[in-house]
Every structure is written in structure tokens, then in C-alpha cells.
PDB file of C-alpha atoms in Angstrom:
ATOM      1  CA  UNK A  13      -9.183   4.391   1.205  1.00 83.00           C
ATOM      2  CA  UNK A  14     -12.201   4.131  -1.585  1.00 86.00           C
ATOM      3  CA  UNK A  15     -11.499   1.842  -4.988  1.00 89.00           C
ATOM      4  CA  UNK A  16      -9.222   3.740  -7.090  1.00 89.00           C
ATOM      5  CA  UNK A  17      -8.539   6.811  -5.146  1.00 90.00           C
ATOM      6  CA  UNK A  18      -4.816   7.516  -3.879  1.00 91.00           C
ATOM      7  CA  UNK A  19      -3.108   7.977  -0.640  1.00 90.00           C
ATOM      8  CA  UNK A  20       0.354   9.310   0.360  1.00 91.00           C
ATOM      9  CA  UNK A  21       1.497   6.843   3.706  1.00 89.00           C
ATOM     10  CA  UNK A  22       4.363   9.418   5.837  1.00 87.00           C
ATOM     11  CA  UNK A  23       6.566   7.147   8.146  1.00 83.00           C
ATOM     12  CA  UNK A  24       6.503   8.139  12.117  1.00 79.00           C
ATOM     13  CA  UNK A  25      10.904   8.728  10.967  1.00 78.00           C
ATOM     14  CA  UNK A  26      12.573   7.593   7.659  1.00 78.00           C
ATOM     15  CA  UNK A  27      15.167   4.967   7.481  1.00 82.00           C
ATOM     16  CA  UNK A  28      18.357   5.005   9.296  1.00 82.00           C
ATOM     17  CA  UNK A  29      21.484   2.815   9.887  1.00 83.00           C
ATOM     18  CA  UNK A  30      24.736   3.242  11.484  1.00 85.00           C
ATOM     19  CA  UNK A  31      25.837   2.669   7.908  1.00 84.00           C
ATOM     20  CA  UNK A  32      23.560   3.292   4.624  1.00 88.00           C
ATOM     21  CA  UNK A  33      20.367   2.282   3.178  1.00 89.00           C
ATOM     22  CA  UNK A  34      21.313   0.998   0.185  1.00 91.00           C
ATOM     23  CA  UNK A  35      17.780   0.080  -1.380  1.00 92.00           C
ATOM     24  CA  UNK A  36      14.237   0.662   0.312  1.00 92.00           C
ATOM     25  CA  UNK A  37      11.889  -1.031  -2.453  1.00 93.00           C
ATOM     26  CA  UNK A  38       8.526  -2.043  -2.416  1.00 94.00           C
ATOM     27  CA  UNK A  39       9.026  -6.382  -1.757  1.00 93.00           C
ATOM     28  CA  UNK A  40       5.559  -7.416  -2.314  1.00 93.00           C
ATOM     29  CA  UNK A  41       2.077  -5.913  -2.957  1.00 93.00           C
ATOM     30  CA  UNK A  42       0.357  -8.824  -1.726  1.00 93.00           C
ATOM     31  CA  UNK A  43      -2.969  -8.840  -3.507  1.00 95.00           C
ATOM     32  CA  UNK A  44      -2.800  -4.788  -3.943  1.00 94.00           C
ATOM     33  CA  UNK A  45      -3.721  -4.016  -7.621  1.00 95.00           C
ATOM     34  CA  UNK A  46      -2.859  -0.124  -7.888  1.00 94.00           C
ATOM     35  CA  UNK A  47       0.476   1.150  -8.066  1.00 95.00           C
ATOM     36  CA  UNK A  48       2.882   1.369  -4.966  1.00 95.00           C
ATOM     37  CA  UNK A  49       5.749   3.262  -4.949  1.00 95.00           C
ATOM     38  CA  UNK A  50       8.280   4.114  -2.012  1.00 94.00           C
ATOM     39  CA  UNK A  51      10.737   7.172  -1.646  1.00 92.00           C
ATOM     40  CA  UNK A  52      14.115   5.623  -0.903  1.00 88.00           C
ATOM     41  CA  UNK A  53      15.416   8.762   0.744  1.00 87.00           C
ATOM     42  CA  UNK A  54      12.416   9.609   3.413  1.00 89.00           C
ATOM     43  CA  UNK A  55      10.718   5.939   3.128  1.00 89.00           C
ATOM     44  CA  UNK A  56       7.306   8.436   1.994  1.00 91.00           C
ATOM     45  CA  UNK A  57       4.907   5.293   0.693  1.00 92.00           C
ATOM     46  CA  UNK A  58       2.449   6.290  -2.348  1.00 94.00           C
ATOM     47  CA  UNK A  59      -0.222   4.625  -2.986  1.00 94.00           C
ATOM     48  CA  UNK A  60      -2.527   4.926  -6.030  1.00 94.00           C
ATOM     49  CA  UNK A  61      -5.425   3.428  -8.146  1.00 93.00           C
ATOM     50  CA  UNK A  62      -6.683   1.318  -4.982  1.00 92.00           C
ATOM     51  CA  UNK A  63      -8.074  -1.500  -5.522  1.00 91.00           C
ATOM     52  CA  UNK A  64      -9.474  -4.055  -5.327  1.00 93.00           C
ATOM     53  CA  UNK A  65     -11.871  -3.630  -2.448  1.00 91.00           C
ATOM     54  CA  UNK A  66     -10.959  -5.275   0.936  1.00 90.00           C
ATOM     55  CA  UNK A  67      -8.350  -5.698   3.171  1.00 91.00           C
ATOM     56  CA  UNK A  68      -4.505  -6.064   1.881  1.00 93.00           C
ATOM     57  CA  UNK A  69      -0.781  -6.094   3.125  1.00 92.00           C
ATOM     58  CA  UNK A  70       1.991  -4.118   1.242  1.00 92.00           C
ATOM     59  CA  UNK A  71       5.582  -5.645   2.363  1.00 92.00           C
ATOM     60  CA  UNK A  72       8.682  -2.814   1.809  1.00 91.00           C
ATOM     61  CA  UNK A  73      11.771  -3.657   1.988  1.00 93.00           C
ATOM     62  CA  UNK A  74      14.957  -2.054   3.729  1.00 92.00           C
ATOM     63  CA  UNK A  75      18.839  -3.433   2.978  1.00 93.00           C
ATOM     64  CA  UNK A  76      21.396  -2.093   4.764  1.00 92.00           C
ATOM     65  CA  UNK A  77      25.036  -1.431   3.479  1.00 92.00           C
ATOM     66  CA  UNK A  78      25.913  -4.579   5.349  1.00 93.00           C
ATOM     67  CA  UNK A  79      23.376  -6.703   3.392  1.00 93.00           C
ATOM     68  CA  UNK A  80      21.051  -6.576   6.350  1.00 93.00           C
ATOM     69  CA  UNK A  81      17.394  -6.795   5.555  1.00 93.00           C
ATOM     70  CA  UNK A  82      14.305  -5.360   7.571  1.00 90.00           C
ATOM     71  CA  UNK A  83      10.650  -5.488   6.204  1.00 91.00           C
ATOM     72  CA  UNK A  84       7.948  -3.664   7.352  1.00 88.00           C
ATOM     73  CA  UNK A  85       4.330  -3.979   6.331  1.00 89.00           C
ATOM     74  CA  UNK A  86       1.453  -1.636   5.640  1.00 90.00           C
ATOM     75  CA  UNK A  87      -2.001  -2.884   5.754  1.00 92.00           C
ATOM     76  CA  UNK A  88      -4.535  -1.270   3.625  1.00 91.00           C
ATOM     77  CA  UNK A  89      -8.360  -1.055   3.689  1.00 90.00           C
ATOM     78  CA  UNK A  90      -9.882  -0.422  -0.076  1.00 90.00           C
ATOM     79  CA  UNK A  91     -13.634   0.596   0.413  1.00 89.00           C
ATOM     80  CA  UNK A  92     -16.049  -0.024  -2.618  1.00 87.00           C
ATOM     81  CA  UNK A  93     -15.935   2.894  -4.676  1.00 73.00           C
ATOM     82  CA  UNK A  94     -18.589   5.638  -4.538  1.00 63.00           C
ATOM     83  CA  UNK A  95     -20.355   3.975  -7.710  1.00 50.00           C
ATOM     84  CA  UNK A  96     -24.372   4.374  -7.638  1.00 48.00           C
ATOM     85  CA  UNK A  97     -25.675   0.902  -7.147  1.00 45.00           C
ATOM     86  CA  UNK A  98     -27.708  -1.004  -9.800  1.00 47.00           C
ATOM     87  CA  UNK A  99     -30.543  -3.105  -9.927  1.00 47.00           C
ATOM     88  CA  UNK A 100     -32.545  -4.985 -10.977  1.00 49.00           C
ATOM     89  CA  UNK A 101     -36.283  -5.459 -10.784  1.00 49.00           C
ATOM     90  CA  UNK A 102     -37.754  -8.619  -9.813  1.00 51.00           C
ATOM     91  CA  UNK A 103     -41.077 -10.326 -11.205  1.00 51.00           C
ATOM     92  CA  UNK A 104     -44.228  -8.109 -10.652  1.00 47.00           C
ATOM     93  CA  UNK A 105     -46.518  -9.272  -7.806  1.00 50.00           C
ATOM     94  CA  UNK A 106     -49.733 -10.637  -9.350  1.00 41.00           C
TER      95      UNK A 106
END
């Protein structure tokens, strides 16, 4: 995923329970700057603004009817973004 592009994250299947989800929230960003948001119906993760550039874990978190929690974690690669480089010239060679 490039700096401060977006990404939609589809589960392999949504959350279940012999019961109810009752809440399916986002528990922790880690050190994930853009936005995160998670569908508490299909458990769909959206991801948007990445950045900053390197590696990162996203915790969400499931809670059951019963109180019962489950986390699950999504780790996410931000690339540099596709900014030209700069620079700057050194002393001439006499």
C-alpha cells in the first residue's frame, strides 16, 4: 500500500457466534496514522490515508453477546509515496 493511498481489507468469512456480535471495533491502530474503519456487519476493514511509511499492526476487536472477546490483527506495509525525489548538489569538483 503507497503513503496516503487507500485500501478496502475483505475477510476470508465475516463474524459469527452461536449468539451475536455485539461490537466489532477497531481496538488499536498501533502506529497507523490514516483512518481505519471496520464494518460491524461483514467485518469489511477500510483503510485510508496510509501512512506513515513502514511496517504496522491494526488490532480489531470482536465481543460476543456473552462478553467474550477475540482480536485479530492486520499487518500493513505503507510504501513511500510516489513523490519525485529531491536533491541536492554537492560542492563542485575543482
Amino acid at each position: 500500500l503507497s503513503a496516503g493511498l487507500g485500501l478496502v481489507i475483505n475477510p476470508f468469512e465475516g463474524p459469527s457466534d452461536n449468539g451475536s456480535i455485539q461490537s466489532l471495533v477497531v481496538q488499536s491502530p498501533g502506529t497507523f496514522t490514516g483512518g481505519v474503519a471496520v464494518n460491524a456487519t461483514t467485518g469489511v476493514v477500510t483503510l485510508s490515508n496510509a501512512g506513515p511509511a513502514g511496517g504496522h499492526t491494526i488490532t480489531i476487536r470482536a465481543t460476543d453477546n456473552c462478553g467474550a472477546i477475540t482480536n485479530a490483527t492486520i499487518d500493513v506495509l505503507v510504501l513511500p509515496g510516489n513523490t519525485a525525489p529531491t536533491f541536492t548538489p554537492g560542492t563542485a569538483i575543482a
